[in-house]
mmCIF file of C-alpha atoms in Angstrom:
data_model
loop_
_atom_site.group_PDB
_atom_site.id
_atom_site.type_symbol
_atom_site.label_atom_id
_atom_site.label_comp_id
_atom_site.label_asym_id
_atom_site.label_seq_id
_atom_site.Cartn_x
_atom_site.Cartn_y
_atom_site.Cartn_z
ATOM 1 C CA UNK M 1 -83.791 34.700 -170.043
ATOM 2 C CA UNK M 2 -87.706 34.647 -169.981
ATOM 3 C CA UNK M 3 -88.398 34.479 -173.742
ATOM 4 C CA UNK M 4 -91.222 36.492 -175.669
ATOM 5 C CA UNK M 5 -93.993 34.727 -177.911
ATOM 6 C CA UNK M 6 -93.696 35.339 -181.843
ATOM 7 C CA UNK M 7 -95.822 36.556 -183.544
ATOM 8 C CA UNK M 8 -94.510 39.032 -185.660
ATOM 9 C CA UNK M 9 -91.840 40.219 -182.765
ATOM 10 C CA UNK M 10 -88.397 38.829 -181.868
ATOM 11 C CA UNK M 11 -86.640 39.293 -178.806
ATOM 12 C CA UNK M 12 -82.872 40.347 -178.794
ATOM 13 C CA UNK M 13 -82.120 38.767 -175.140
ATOM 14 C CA UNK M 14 -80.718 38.636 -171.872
ATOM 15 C CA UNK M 15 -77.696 40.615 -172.917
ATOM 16 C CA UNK M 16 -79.491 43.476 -174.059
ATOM 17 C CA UNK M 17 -81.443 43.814 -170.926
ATOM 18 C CA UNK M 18 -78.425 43.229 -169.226
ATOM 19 C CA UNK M 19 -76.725 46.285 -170.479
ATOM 20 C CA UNK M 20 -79.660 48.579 -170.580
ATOM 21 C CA UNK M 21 -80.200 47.823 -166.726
ATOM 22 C CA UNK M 22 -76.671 48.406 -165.961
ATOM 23 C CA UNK M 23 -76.646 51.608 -167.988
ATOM 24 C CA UNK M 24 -79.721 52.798 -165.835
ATOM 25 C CA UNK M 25 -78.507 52.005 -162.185
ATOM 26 C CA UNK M 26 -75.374 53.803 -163.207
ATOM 27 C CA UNK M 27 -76.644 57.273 -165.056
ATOM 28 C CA UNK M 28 -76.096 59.137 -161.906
ATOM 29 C CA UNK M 29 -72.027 58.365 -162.159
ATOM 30 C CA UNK M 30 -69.053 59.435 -164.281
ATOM 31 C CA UNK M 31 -66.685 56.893 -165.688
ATOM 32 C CA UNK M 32 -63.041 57.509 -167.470
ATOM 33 C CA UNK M 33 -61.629 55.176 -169.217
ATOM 34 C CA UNK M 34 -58.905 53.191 -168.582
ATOM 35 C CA UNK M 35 -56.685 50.685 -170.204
ATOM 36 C CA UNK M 36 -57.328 47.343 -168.932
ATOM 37 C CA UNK M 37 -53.870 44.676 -168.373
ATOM 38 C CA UNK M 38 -53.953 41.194 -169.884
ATOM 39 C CA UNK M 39 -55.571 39.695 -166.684
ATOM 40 C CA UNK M 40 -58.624 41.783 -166.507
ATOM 41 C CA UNK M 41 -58.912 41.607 -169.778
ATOM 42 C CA UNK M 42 -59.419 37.438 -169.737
ATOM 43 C CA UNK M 43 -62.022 38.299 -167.152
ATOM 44 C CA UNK M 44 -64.141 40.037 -169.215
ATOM 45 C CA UNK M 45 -66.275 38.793 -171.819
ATOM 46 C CA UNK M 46 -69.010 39.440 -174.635
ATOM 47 C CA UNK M 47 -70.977 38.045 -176.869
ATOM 48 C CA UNK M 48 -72.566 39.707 -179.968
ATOM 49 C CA UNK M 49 -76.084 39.556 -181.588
ATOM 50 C CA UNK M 50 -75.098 38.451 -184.748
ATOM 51 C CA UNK M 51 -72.025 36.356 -185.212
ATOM 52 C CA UNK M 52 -70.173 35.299 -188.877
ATOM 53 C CA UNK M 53 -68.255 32.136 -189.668
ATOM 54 C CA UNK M 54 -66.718 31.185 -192.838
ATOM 55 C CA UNK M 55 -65.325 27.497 -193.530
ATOM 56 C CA UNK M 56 -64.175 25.027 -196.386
ATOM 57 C CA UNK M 57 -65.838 22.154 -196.562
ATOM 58 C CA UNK M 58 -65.182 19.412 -199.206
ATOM 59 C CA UNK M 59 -64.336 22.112 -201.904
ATOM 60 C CA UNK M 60 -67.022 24.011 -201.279
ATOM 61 C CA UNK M 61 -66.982 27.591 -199.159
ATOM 62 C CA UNK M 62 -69.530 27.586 -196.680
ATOM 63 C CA UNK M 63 -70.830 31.473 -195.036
ATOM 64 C CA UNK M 64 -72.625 31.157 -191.989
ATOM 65 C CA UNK M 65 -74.697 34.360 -190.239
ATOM 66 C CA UNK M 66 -75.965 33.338 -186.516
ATOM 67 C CA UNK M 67 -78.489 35.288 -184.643
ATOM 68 C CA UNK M 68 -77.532 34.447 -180.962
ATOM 69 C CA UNK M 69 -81.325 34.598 -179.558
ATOM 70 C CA UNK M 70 -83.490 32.097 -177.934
ATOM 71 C CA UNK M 71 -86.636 32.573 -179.064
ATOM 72 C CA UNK M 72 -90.592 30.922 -178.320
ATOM 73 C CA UNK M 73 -92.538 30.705 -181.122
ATOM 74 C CA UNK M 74 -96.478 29.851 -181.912
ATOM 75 C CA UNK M 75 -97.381 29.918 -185.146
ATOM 76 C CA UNK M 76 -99.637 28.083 -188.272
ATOM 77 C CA UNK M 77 -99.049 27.408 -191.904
ATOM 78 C CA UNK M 78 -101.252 25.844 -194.549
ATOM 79 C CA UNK M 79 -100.820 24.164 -198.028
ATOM 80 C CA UNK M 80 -96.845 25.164 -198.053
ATOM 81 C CA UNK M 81 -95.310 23.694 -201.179
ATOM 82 C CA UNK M 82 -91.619 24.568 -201.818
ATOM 83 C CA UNK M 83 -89.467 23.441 -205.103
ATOM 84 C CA UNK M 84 -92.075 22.934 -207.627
ATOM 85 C CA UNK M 85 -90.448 21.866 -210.794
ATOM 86 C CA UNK M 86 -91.152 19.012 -213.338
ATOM 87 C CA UNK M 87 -88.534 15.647 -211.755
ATOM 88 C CA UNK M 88 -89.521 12.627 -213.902
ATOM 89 C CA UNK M 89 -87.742 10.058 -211.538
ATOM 90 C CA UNK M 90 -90.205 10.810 -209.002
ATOM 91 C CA UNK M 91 -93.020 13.935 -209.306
ATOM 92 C CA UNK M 92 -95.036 12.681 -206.113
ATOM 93 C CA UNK M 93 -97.298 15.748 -205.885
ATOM 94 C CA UNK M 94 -94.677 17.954 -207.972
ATOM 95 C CA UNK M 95 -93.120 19.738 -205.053
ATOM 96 C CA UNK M 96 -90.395 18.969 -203.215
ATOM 97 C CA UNK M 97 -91.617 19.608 -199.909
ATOM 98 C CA UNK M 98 -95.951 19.064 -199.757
ATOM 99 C CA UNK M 99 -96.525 20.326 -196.031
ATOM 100 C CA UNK M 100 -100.513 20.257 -196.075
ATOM 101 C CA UNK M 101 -100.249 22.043 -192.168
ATOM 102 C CA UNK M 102 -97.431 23.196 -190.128
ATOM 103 C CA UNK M 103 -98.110 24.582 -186.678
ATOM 104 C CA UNK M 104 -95.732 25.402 -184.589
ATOM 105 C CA UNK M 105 -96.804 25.110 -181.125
ATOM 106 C CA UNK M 106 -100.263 23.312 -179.865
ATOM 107 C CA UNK M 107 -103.063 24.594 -177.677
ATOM 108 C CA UNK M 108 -104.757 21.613 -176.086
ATOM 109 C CA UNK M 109 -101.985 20.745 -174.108
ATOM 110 C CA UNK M 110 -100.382 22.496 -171.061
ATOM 111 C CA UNK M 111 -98.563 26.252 -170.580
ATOM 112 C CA UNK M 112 -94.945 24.715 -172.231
ATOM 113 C CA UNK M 113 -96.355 23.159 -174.901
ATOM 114 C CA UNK M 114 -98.292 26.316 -176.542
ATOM 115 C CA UNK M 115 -95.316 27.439 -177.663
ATOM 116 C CA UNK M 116 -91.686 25.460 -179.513
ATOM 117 C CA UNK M 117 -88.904 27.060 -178.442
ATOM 118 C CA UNK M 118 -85.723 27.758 -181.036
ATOM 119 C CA UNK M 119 -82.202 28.529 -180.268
ATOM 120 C CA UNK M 120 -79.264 30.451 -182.631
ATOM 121 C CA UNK M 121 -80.988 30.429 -185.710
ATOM 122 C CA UNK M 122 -78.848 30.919 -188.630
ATOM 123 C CA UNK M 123 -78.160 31.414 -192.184
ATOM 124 C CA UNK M 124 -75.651 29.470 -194.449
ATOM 125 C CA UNK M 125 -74.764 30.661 -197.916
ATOM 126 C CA UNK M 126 -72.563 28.066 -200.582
ATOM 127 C CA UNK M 127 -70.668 29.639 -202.748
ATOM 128 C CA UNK M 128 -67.865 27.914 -205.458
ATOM 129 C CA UNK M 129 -64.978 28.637 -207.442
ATOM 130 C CA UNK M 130 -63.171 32.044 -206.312
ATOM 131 C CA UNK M 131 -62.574 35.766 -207.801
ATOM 132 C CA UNK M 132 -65.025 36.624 -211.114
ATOM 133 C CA UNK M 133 -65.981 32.601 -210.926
ATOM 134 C CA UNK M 134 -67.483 32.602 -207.775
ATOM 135 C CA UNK M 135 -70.781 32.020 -207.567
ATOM 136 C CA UNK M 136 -73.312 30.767 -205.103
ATOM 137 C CA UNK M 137 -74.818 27.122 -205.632
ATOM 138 C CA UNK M 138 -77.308 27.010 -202.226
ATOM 139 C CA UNK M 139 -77.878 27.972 -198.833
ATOM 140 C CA UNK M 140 -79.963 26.899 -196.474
ATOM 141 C CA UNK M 141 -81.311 27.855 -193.008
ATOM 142 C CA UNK M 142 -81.690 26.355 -189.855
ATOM 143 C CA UNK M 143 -81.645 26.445 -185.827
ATOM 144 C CA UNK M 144 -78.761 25.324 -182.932
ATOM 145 C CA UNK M 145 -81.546 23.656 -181.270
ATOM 146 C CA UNK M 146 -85.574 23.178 -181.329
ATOM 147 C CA UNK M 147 -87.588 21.828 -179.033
ATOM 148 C CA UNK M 148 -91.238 21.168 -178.384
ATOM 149 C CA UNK M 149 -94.440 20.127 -179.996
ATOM 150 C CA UNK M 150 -94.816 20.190 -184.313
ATOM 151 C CA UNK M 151 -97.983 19.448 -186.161
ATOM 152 C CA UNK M 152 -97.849 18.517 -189.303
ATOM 153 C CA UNK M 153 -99.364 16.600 -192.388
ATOM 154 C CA UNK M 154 -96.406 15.706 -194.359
ATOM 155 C CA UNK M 155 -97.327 14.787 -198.020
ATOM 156 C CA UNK M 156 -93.948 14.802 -199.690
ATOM 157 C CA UNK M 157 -90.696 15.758 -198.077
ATOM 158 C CA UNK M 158 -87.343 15.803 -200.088
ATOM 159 C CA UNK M 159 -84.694 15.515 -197.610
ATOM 160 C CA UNK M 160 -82.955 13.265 -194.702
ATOM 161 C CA UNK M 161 -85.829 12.437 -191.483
ATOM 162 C CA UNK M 162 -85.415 9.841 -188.559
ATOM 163 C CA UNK M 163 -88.585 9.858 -186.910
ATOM 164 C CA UNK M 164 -88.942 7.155 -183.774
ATOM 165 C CA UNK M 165 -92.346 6.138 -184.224
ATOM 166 C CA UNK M 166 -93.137 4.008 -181.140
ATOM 167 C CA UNK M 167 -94.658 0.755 -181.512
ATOM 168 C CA UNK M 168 -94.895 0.990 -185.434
ATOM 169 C CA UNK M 169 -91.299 1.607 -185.619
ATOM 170 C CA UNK M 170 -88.472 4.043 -187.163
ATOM 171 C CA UNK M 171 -89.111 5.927 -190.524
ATOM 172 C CA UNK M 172 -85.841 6.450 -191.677
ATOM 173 C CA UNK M 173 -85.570 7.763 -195.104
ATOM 174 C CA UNK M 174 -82.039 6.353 -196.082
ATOM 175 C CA UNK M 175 -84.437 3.049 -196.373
ATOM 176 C CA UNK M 176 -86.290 4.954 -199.480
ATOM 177 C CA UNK M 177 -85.292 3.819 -203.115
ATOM 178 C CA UNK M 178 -84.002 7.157 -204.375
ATOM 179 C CA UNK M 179 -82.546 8.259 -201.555
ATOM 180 C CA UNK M 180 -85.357 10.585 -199.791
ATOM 181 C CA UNK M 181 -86.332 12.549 -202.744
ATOM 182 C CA UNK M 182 -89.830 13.187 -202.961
ATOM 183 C CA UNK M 183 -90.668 10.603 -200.487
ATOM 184 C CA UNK M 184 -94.289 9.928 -199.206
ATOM 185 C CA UNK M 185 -92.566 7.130 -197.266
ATOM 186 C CA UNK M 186 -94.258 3.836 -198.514
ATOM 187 C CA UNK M 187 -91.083 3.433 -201.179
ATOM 188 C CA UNK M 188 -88.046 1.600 -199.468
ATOM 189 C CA UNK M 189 -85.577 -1.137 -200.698
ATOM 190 C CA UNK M 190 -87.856 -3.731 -198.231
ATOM 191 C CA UNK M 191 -91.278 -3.517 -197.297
ATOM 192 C CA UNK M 192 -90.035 -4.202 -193.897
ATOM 193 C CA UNK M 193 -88.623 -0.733 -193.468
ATOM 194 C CA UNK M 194 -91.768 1.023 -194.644
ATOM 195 C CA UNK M 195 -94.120 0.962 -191.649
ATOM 196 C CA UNK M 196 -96.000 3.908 -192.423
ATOM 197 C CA UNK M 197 -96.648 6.734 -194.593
ATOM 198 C CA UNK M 198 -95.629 10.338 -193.700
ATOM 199 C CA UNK M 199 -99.088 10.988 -193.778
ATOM 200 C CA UNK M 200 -99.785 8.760 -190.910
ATOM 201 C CA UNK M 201 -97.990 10.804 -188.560
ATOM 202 C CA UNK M 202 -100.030 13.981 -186.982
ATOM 203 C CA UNK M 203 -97.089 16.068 -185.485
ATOM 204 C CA UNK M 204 -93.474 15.450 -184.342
ATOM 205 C CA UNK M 205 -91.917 16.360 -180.814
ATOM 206 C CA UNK M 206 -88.450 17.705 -181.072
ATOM 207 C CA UNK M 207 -85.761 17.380 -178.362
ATOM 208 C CA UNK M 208 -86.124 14.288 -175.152
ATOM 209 C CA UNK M 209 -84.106 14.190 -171.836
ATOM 210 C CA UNK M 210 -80.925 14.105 -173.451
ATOM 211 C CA UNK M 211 -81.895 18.489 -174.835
ATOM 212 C CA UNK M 212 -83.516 20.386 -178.004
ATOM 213 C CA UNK M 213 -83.144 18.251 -181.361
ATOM 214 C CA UNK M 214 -80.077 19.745 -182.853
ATOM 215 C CA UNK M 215 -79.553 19.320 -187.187
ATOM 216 C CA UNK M 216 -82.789 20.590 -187.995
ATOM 217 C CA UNK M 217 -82.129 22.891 -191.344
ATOM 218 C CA UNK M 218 -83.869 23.484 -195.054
ATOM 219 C CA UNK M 219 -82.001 23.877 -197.471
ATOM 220 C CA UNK M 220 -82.019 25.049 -201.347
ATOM 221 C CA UNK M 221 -79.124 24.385 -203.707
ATOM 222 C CA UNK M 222 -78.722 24.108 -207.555
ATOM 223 C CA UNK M 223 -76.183 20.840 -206.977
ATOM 224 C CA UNK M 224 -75.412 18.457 -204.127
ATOM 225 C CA UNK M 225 -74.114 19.861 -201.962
ATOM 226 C CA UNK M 226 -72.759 18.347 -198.690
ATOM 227 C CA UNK M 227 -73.058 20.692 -195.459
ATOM 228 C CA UNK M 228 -70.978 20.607 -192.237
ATOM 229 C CA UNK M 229 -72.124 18.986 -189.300
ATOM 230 C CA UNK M 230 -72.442 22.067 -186.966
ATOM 231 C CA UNK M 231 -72.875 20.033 -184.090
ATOM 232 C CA UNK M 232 -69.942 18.248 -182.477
ATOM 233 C CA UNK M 233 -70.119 14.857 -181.910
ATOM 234 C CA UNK M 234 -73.078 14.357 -184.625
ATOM 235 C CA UNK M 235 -71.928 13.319 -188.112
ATOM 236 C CA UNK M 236 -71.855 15.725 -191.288
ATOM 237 C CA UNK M 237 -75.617 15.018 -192.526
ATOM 238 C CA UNK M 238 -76.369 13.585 -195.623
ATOM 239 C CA UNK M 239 -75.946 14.887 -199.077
ATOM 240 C CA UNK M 240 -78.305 17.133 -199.777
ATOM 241 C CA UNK M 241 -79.568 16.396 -203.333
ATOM 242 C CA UNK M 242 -80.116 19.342 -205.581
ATOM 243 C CA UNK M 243 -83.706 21.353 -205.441
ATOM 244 C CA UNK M 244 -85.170 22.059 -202.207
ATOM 245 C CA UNK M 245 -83.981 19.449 -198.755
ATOM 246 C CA UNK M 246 -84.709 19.355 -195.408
ATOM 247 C CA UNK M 247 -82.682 17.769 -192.746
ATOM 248 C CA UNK M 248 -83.780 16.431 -189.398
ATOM 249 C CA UNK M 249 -82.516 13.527 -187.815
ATOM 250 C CA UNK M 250 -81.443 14.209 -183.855
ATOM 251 C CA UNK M 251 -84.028 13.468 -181.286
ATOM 252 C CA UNK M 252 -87.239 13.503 -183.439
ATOM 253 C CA UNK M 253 -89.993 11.609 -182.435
ATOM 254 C CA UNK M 254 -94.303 11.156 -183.804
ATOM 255 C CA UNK M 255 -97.065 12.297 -181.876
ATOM 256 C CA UNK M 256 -98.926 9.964 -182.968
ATOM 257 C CA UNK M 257 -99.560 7.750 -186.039
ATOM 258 C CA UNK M 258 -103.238 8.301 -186.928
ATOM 259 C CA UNK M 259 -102.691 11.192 -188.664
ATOM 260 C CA UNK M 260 -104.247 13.641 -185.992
ATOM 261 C CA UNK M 261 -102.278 16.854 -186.307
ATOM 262 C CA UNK M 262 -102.929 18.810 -182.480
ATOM 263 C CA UNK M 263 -104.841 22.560 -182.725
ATOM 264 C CA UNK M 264 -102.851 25.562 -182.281
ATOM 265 C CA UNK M 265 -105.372 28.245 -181.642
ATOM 266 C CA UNK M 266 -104.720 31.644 -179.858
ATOM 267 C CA UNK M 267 -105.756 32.428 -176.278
ATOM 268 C CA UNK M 268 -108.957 33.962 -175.966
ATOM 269 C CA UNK M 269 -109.136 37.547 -173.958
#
C-alpha cells in the first residue's frame, strides 16, 4: 500500500481501495447470493479496520483496540511535559516525561527519511476487580512497529529505554538508581554505566535490518502495572511504575550524541 503523509489526515488502506475498486469494475453486473461450503469458505478471508482483544494478565484485565493501518507521518512538537505532579524521591524538572522537541520525521536528509512510518497503532485500557468494583487503573498507547528517523531533546523520561549509542556506548535505564523514574540519565548504580546524558543525544532511529522497532508504547496508570509483551518472542517489558511511562527498548539506536536534534521543515511549493 502506498501510504499518505499526516498531517491532520489518516489513511484507512489497501483494503479499502481494494473493495471500492472491485465494487467499481463490477457495477455493470448482478450478483445473488449464495451459500458458500466449508472449502470456499477457508479460501476466503478478511480483515477489519479496527480489531478488539481482551486478556488476563497477572491479575489484571487488559482491553486492547487496534487500528489495522500503516501510516507515514511528519510532524513537530515543542516543550511537551506529561505527569506533572510533586515526587519527592526524584522531581528532576517535575514532569515525568520533559520532551524539550519531538519531530517526527527530518528534512535534511533524503525522500524516506522525511517521513517515520507507524504500523497497527493501538489502544490498551487496565481495568481491576470485576462487576460494581471494577475500575480502570491505566492504559496506555502504542504502535506494532515504527520505523525511521526521531528528533528529540530528552530532558526527563520516566520509563524503560535501550538506546545503542555507538562508540559512547548503551544507555540502558535498568542501570539508573530508582529504576528509570525521572531519569536525566547521569544517575546509575556505577558511573561506568552512565556514559551520557539524555540530553546528549539529538534524535533516535527506530527499526535496523532485522524491521521497524517493535515495544514502543506510553503509558499512564495510577499503580504498577505490568503490560503484556505483544510481541512474540520479546519479553513482557518492564513494570511500569505508577504516573506517566514510556517504553522503548527493540531496535533503538542515537543519531548522534552532541545533542543536534535534525530539522523537520515542510516542503516548499
Amino acid at each position: 500500500m502506498s501510504s499518505c503523509l499526516l498531517n491532520a489526515t489518516v489513511c484507512a488502506g489497501r483494503r479499502v481501495l481494494a473493495a471500492l475498486t472491485l465494487g467499481v469494475l463490477t457495477s455493470g453486473l448482478t450478483w445473488a447470493a449464495e451459500p458458500l461450503d466449508d472449502t470456499a469458505l477457508s479460501d476466503t478471508w478478511g480483515q477489519a479496520l479496527l480489531s478488539l482483544n481482551t486478556t488476563n494478565y497477572q491479575g489484571m484485565d487488559f482491553t486492547r483496540l487496534t487500528l489495522g493501518a500503516d501510516i507515514s507521518l511528519s510532524a513537530n512538537f515543542n516543550g511537551m511535559r506529561l505527569g506533572e505532579y510533586n515526587w519527592s524521591p526524584r522531581n528532576a524538572t517535575g514532569a515525568d516525561i520533559d520532551l524539550g522537541t519531538l519531530r517526527f520525521g527530518r528534512s535534511d536528509g533524503s525522500a524516506a527519511q522525511r517521513t517515520v512510518s507507524i504500523t497497527d497503532p493501538y489502544f490498551e485500557f487496565v481495568t481491576t476487580g470485576s462487576g460494581s468494583s471494577q475500575q480502570v487503573v491505566g492504559m496506555r498507547f502504542g504502535f506494532g512497529g515504527i520505523s525511521g528517523d526521531i528528533g528529540t531533546t530528552m530532558n526527563v523520561v520516566s520509563g524503560s529505554l535501550l538506546i545503542d549509542a555507538g562508540a559512547a556506548g548503551t544507555i540502558d535505564s535498568r542501570n539508573d538508581t530508582l529504576g528509570g523514574k525521572r531519569w536525566d540519565g547521569t544517575t546509575c548504580v556505577s558511573t561506568a554505566t552512565c556514559t551520557l546524558a539524555l540530553s546528549q543525544i539529538g534524535g533516535l532511529h527506530a527499526g535496523n535490518a532485522d524491521g521497524a522497532s517493535r515495544d514502543f508504547f506510553l503509558a499512564i496508570q495510577n499503580q504498577a502495572v505490568n503490560y503484556p509483551s505483544l510481541v512474540a518472542g520479546l519479553a513482557a517489558p518492564d513494570t511500569a511504575q505508577a504516573g506517566v511511562w514510556m517504553n522503548w527498548r527493540d531496535r533503538l539506536s542515537a543519531l548522534n550524541t552532541t545533542g543536534t536534534v535534525p530539522p523537520n521543515v515542510g516542503k516548499g511549493p
